[in-house]
Tab-separated table of C-alpha atoms and ligand atoms in Angstrom:
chain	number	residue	atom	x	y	z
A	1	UNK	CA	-85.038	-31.812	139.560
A	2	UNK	CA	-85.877	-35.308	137.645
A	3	UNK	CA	-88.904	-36.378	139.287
A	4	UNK	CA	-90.930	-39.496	137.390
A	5	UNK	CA	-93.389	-37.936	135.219
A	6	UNK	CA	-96.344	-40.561	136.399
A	7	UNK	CA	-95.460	-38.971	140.309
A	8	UNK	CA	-95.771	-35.629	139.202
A	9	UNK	CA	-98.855	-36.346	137.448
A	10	UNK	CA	-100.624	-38.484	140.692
A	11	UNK	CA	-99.128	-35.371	142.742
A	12	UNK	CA	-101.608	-32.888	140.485
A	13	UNK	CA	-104.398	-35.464	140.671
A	14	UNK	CA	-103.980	-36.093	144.832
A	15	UNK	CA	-103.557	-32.367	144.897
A	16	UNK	CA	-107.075	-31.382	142.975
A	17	UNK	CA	-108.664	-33.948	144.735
A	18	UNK	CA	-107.800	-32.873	148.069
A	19	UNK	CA	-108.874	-29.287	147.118
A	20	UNK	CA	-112.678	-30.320	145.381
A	21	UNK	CA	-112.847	-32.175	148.979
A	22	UNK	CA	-111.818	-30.121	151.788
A	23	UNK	CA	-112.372	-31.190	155.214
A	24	UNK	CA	-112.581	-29.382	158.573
A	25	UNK	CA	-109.934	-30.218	161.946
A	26	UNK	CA	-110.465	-33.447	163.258
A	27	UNK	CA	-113.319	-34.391	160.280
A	28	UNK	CA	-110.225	-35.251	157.807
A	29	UNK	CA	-111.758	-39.084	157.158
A	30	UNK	CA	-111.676	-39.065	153.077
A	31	UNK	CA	-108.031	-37.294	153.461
A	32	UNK	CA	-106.700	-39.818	155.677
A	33	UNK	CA	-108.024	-42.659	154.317
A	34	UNK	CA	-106.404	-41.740	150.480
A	35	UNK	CA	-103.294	-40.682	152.604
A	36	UNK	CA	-103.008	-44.044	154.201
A	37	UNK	CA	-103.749	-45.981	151.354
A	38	UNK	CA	-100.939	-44.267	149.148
A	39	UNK	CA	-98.790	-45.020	151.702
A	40	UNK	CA	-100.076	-48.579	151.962
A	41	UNK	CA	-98.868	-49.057	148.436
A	42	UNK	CA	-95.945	-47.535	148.358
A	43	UNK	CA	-94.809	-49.868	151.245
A	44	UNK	CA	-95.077	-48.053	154.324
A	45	UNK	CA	-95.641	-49.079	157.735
A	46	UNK	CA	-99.048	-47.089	158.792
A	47	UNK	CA	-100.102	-45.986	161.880
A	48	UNK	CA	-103.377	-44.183	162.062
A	49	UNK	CA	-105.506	-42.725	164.862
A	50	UNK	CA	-103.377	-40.537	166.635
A	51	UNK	CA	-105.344	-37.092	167.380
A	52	UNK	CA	-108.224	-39.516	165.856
A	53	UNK	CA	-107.411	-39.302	161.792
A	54	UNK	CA	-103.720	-38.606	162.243
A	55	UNK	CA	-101.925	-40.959	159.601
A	56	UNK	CA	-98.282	-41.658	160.223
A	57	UNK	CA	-96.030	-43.540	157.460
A	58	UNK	CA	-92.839	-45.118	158.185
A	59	UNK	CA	-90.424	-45.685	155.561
A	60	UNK	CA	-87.700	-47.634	157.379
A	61	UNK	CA	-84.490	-48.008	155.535
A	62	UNK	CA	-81.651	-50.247	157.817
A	63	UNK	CA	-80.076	-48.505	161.116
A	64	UNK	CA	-79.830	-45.113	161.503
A	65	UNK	CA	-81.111	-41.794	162.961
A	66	UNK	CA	-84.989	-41.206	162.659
A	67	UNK	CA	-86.571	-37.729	161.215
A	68	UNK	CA	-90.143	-36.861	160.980
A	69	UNK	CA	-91.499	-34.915	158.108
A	70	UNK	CA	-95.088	-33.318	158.517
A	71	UNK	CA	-98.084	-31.981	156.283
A	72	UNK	CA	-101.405	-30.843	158.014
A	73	UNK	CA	-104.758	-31.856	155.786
A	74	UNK	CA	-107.247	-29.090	157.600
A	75	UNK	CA	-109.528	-26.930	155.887
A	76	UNK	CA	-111.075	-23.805	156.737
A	77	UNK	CA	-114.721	-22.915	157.345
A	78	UNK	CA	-114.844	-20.379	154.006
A	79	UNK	CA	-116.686	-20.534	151.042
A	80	UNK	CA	-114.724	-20.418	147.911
A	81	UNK	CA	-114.684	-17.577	145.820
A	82	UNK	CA	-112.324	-18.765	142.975
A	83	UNK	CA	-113.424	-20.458	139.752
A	84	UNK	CA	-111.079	-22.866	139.485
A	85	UNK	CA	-112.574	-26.597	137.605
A	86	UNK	CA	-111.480	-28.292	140.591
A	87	UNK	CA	-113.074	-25.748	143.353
A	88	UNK	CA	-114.657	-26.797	146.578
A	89	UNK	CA	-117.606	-29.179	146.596
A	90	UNK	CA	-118.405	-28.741	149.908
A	91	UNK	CA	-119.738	-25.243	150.740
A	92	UNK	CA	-118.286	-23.462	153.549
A	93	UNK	CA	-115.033	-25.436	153.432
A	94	UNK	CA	-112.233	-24.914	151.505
A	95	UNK	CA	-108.935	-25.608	151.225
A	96	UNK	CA	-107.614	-21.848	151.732
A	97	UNK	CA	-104.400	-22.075	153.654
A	98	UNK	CA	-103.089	-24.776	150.893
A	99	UNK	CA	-102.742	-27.789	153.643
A	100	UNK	CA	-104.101	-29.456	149.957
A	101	UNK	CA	-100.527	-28.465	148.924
A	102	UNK	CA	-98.866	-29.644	151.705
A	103	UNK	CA	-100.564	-33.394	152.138
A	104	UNK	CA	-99.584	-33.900	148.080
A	105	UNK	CA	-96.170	-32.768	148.495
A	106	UNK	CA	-95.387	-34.826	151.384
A	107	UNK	CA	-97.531	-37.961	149.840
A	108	UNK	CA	-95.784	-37.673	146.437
A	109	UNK	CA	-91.865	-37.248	148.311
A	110	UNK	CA	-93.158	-40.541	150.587
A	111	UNK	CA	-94.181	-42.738	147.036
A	112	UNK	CA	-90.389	-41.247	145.557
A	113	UNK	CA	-88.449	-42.007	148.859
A	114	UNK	CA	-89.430	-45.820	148.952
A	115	UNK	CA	-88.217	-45.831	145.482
A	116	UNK	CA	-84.917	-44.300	145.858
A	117	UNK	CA	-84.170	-45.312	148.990
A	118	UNK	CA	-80.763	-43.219	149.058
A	119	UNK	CA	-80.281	-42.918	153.132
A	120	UNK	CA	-79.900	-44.909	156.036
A	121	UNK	CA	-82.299	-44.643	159.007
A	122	UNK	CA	-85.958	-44.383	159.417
A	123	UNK	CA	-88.190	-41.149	158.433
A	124	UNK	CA	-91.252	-40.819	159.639
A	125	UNK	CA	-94.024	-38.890	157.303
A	126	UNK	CA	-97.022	-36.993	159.643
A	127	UNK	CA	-100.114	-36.091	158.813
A	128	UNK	CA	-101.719	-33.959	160.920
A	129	UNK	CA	-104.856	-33.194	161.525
A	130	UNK	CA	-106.919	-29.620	162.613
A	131	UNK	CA	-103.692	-27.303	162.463
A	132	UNK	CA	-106.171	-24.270	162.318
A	133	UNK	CA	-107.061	-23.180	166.044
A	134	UNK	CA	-107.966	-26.750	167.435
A	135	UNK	CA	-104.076	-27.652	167.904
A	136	UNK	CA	-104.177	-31.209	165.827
A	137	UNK	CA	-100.330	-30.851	166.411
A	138	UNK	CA	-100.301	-30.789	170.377
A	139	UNK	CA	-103.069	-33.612	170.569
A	140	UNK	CA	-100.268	-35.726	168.787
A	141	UNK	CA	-97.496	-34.981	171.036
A	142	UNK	CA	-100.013	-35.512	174.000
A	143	UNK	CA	-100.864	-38.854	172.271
A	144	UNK	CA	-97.505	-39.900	172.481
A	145	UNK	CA	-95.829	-38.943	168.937
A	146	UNK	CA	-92.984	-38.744	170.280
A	147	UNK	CA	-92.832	-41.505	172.758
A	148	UNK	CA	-93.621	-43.929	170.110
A	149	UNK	CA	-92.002	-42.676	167.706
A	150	UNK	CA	-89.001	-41.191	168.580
A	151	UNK	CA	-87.451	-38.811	166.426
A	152	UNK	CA	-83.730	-36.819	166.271
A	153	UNK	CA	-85.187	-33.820	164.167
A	154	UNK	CA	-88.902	-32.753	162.930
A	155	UNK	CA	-89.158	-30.370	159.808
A	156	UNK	CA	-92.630	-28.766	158.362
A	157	UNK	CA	-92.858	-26.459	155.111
A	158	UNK	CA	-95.352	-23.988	154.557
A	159	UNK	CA	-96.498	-22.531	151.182
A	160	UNK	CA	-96.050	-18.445	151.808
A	161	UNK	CA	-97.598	-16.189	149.236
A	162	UNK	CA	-95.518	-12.897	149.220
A	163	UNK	CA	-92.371	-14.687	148.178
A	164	UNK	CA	-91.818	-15.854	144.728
A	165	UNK	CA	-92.216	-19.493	143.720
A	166	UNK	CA	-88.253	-20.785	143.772
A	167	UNK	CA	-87.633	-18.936	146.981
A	168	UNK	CA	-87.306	-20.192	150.778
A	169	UNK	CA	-87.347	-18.823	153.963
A	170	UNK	CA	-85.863	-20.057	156.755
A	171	UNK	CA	-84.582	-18.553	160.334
A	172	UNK	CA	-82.347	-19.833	162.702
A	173	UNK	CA	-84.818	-19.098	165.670
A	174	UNK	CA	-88.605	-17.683	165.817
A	175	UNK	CA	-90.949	-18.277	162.295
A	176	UNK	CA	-94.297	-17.562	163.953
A	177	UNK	CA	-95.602	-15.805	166.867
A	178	UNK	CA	-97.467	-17.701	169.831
A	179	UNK	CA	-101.352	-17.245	170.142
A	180	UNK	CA	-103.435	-16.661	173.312
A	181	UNK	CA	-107.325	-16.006	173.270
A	182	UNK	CA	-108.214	-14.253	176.331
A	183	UNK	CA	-112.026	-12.915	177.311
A	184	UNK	CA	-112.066	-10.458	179.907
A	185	UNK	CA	-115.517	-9.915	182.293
A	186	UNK	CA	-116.091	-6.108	183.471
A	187	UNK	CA	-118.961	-6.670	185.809
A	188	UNK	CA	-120.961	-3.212	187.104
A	189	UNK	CA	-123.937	-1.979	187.937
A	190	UNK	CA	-126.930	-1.805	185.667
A	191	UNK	CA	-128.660	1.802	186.339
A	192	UNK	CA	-131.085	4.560	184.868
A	193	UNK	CA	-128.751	6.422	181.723
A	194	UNK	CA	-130.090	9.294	183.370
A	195	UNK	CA	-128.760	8.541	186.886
A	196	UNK	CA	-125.531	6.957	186.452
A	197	UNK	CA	-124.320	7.774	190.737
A	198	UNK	CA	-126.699	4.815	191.311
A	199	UNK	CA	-124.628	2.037	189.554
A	200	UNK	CA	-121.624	1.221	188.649
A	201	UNK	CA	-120.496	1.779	184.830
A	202	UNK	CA	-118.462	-1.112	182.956
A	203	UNK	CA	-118.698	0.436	179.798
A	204	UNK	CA	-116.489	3.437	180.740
A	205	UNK	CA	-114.051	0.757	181.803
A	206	UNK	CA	-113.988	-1.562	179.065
A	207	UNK	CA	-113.235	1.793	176.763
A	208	UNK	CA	-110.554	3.030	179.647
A	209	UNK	CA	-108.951	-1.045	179.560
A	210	UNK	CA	-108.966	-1.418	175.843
A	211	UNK	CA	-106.790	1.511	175.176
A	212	UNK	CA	-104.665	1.020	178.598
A	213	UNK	CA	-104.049	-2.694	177.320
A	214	UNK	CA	-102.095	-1.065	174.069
A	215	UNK	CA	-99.875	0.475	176.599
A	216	UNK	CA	-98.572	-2.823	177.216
A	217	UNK	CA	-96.544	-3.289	173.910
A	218	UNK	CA	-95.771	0.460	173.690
A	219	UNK	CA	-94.810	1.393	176.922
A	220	UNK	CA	-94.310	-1.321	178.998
A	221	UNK	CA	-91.850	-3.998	177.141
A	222	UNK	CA	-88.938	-2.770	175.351
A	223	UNK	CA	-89.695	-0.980	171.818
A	224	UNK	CA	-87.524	-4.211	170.682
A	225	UNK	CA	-89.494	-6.640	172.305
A	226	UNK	CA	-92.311	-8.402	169.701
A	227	UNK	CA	-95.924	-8.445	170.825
A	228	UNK	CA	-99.242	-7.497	169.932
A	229	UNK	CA	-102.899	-6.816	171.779
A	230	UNK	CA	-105.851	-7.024	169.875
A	231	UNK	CA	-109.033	-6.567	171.091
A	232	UNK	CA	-111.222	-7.679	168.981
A	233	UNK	CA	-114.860	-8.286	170.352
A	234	UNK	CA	-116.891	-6.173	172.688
A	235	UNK	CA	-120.934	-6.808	173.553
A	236	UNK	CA	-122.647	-5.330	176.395
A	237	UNK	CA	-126.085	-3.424	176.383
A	238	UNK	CA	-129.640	-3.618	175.715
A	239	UNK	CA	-131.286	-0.354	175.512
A	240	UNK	CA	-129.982	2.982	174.727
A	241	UNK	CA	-131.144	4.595	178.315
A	242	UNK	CA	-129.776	1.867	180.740
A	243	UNK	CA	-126.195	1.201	181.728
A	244	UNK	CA	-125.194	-2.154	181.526
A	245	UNK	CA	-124.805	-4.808	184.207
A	246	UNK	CA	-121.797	-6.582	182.330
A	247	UNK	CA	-119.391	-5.863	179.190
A	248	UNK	CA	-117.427	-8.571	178.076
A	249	UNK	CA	-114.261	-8.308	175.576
A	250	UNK	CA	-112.246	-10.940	173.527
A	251	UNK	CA	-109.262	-10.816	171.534
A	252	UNK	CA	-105.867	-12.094	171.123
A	253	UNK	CA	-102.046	-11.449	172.372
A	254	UNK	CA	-99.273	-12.421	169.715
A	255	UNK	CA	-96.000	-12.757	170.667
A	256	UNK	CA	-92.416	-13.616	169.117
A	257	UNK	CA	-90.481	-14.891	172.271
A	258	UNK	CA	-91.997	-16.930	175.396
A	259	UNK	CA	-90.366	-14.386	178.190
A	260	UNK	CA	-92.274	-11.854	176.234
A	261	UNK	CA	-95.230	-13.916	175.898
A	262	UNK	CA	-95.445	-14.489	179.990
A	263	UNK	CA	-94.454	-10.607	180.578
A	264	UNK	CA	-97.980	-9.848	178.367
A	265	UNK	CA	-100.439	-11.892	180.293
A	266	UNK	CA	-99.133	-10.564	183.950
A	267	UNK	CA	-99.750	-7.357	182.419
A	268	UNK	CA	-102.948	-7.815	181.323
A	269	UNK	CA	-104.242	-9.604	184.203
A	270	UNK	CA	-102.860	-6.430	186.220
A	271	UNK	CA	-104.825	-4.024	184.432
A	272	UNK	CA	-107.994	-6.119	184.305
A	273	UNK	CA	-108.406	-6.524	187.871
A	274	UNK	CA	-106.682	-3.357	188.776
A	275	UNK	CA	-108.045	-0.609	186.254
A	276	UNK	CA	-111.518	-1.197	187.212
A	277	UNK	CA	-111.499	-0.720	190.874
A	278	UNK	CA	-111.593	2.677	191.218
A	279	UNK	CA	-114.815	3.013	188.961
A	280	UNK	CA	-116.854	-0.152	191.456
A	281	UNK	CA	-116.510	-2.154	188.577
A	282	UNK	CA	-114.934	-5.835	188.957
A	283	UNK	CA	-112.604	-7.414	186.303
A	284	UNK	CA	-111.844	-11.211	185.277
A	285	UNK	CA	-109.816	-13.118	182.325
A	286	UNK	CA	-110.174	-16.074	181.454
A	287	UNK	CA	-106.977	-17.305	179.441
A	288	UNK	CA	-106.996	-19.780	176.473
A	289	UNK	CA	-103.569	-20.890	175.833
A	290	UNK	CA	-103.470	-21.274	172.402
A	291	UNK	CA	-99.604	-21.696	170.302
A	292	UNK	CA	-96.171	-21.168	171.470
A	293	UNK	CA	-94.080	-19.223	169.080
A	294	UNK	CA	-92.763	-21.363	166.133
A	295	UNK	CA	-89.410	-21.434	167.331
A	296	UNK	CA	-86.399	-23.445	165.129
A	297	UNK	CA	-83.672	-24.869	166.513
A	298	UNK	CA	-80.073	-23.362	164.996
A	299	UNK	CA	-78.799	-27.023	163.707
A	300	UNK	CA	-82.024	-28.360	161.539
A	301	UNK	CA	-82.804	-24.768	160.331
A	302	UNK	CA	-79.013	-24.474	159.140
A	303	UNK	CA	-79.785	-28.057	157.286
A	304	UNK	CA	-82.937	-26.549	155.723
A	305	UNK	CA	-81.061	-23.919	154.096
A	306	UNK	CA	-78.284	-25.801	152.848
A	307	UNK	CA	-80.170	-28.014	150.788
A	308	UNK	CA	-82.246	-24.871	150.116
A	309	UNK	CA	-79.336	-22.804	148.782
A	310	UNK	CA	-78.522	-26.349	146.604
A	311	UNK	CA	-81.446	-26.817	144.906
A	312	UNK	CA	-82.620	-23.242	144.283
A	313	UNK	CA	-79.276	-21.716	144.532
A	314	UNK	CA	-78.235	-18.785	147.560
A	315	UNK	CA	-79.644	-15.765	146.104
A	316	UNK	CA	-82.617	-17.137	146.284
A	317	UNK	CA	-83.150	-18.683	150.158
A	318	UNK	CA	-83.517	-15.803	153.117
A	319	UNK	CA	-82.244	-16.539	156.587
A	320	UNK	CA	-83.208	-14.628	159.492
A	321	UNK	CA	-86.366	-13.381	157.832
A	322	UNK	CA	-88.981	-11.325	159.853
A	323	UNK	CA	-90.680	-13.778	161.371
A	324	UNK	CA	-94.662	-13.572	161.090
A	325	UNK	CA	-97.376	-12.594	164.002
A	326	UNK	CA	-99.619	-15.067	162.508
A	327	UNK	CA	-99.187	-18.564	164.358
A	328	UNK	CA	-98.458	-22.217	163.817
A	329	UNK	CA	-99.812	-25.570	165.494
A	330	UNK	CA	-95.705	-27.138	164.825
A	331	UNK	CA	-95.109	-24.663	167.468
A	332	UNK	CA	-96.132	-27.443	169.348
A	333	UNK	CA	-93.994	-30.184	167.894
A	334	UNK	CA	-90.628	-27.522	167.939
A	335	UNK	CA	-91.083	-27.647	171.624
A	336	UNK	CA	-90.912	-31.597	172.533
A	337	UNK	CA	-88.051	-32.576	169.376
A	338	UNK	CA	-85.577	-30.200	167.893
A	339	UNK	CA	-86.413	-29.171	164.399
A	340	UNK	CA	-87.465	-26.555	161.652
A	341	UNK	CA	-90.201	-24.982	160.089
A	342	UNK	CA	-90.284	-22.398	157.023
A	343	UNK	CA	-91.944	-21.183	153.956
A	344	UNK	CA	-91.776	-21.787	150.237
A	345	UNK	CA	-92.670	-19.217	148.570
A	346	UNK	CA	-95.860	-19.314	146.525
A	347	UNK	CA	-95.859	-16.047	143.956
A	348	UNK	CA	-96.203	-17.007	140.130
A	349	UNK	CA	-96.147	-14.429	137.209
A	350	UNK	CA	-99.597	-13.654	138.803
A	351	UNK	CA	-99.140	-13.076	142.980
A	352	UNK	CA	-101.327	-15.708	145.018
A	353	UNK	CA	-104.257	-14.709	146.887
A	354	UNK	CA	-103.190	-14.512	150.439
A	355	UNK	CA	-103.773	-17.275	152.962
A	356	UNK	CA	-106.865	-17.885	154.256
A	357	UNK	CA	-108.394	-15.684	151.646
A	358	UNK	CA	-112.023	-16.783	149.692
A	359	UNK	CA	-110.225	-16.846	146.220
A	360	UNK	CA	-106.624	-18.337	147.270
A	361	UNK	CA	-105.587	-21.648	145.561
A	362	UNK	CA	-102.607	-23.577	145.969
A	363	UNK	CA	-99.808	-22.736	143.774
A	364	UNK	CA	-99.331	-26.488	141.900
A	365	UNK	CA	-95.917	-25.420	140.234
A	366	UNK	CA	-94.316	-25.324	143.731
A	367	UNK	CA	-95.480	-29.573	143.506
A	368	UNK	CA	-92.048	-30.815	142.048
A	369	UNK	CA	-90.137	-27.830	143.917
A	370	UNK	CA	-91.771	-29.323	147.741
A	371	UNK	CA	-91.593	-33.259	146.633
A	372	UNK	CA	-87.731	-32.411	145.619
A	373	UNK	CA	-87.024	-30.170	148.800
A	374	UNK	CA	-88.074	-33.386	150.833
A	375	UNK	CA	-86.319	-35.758	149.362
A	376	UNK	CA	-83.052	-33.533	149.226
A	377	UNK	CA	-83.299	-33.104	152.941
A	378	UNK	CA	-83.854	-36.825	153.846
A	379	UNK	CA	-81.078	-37.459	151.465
A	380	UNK	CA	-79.038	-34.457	153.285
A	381	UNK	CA	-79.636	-35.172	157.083
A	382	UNK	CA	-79.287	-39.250	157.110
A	383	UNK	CA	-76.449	-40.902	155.903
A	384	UNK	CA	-75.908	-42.091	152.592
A	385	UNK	CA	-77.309	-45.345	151.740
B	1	LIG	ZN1	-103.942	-21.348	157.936
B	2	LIG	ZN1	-101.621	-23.262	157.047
């Protein structure tokens, strides 16, 4: 790895920065702006305003095929714990999911790119906002990311604490689960404690549904089938002597394939407005579709390890790792343009602080490791210049 000493040293400065000033989905304004104007420099075309303070550069480099390369530049709504010099400023945001990490790495390979210049084609670099919950990703692709800037392959890294800095993950299919929120409405009748033949009890229910819903993963799909049913909220209830009118439950379904993932909510919807009947208590859901599952596509996955297995050598890149249950908004991208997603690892002599944790900082030796990975790829997937 011979990266210019002045990059790696803007890459620590961009990166620092980005962490003192973390900034919520859809609210990145200073991140965009510094993003656009290092691209500006560095000779990019720049697009900006997609999902509102999406930044897109283009480095074109004569004909050829066209890849897309993305960061996200969210923060989470946690206060820092950590007592790092360059720690939040802004309390109740921070930078905990290392998206910091991923904006510099991308930046910095964008700045070294336009120097090189060793392909042909056109790669596009995307930053995207709100990756955590509000689906930044999707509002591109609705916006027209790919209409207007079509692409033959998308690729996103991840930072992954758990795996040792030098290490990469990749699979040749799922990454990430998909994400649905659902909240489910048991609706009764409110009587004395005392006299509970007069009404109609939806707090029996709700106790009945939440453990009948954990049938669903352990008897009702195949013990090889991925999925999980969390309940996760329950409020109902006033006073201690009178049964409630209503109960209402939240929580989440996580799945690692989309047959699966369809299978789950027809099973819950059964049970909700099923299971109650019998008790004179009414069930709804309401469904919010959150993330498909992260799934790569066999061709750019196989390209990510290759380069992978160059640069850090084959003992230390894993293919067909467990995927995770957690989600991811590129989910969304994987879907409309072939591509691949996967995780450096992020463990120095000391193991990180997991994701989205109060005193988790971004691991800044994996800087040169990420800006290198990107340029080997570009270098990799489009012909030689
Ligand atoms: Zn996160
Ligand atoms: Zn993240």
């Amino acid at each position: 790895m011979s990266l210019p000493a002045v990059l790696l040293g803007n890459a620590l400065t961009w990166r620092r920065q980005f962490h003192q000033h973390p900034e919520l989905g859809y609210q990145e304004l200073q991140t965009s702006e510094q993003v656009a104007d290092v691209l500006t420099q560095a000779g990019l075309q720049v697009f900006r305003g997609l999902a509102g303070t999406g930044v897109i550069g283009t480095l074109e480099n004569g004909p050829g095929p066209v890849i897309g390369l993305r960061a996200d530049m969210d923060a989470l709504p946690i206060t820092e714990k950590g007592d790092a010099q360059w720690k939040s400023t802004r309390p109740g945001v921070m930078h905990a999911c290392g998206h910091d990490g991923h904006t510099t790495i991308l930046l910095a390979a964008a700045c070294q790119l336009a120097e090189t210049r060793n392909f042909r084609g056109t790669v596009h670099f995307l930053f995207q906002p709100a990756e955590e919950n509000l689906g930044g990703a999707r509002k591109m692709v609705e916006e027209g990311l790919f209409t207007r800037f079509p692409m033959d392959a998308i690729y996103a890294m991840h930072n992954w604490p758990g795996m040792p800095v030098g290490s990469l993950a990749v699979n040749p299919g799922a990454m990430m689960a998909s994400l649905d929120s659902f909240e489910i409405t048991l609706h009764g009748k409110s009587c004395h404690a005392a006299m509970p033949e007069s009404g109609a009890d939806p707090m029996v229910v709700a106790a009945e549904l939440i453990l009948a819903l954990q049938t669903i993963p352990s008897r009702r799909l195949s013990p090889l089938a991925s999925a999980v049913v969390s309940v996760t909220q329950i409020s109902g209830g006033e006073a201690i002597n009178v049964i409630p009118e209503q109960i209402v439950l939240r929580g989440t379904v996580r799945c690692l394939q989309s047959d699966v993932r369809d299978r789950v909510r027809a099973l819950i919807e059964d049970f909700v407005t099923t299971l109650p009947r019998p008790f004179g208590v009414s069930g709804n859901i309401h469904w919010y579709p959150g993330y498909p599952v992260t799934a790569n596509h066999v061709a750019p996955a196989e390209q990510v390890r290759a380069v992978a297995c160059q640069l850090l050598g084959e003992s230390q890149v894993e293919w067909q790792v467990n995927p995770s249950m957690a989600s991811e908004d590129f989910a969304c991208m994987l879907e409309a343009c072939p591509g691949a997603y996967f995780w450096l690892g992020a463990d120095g002599a000391t193991p990180s602080a997991p994701l989205h944790n109060a005193r988790y900082d971004f691991n800044d030796a994996l800087l040169p490791i990420g800006i290198t990975f990107w340029q080997q790829l570009v270098e990799h997937v489009l012909p030689k210049g």
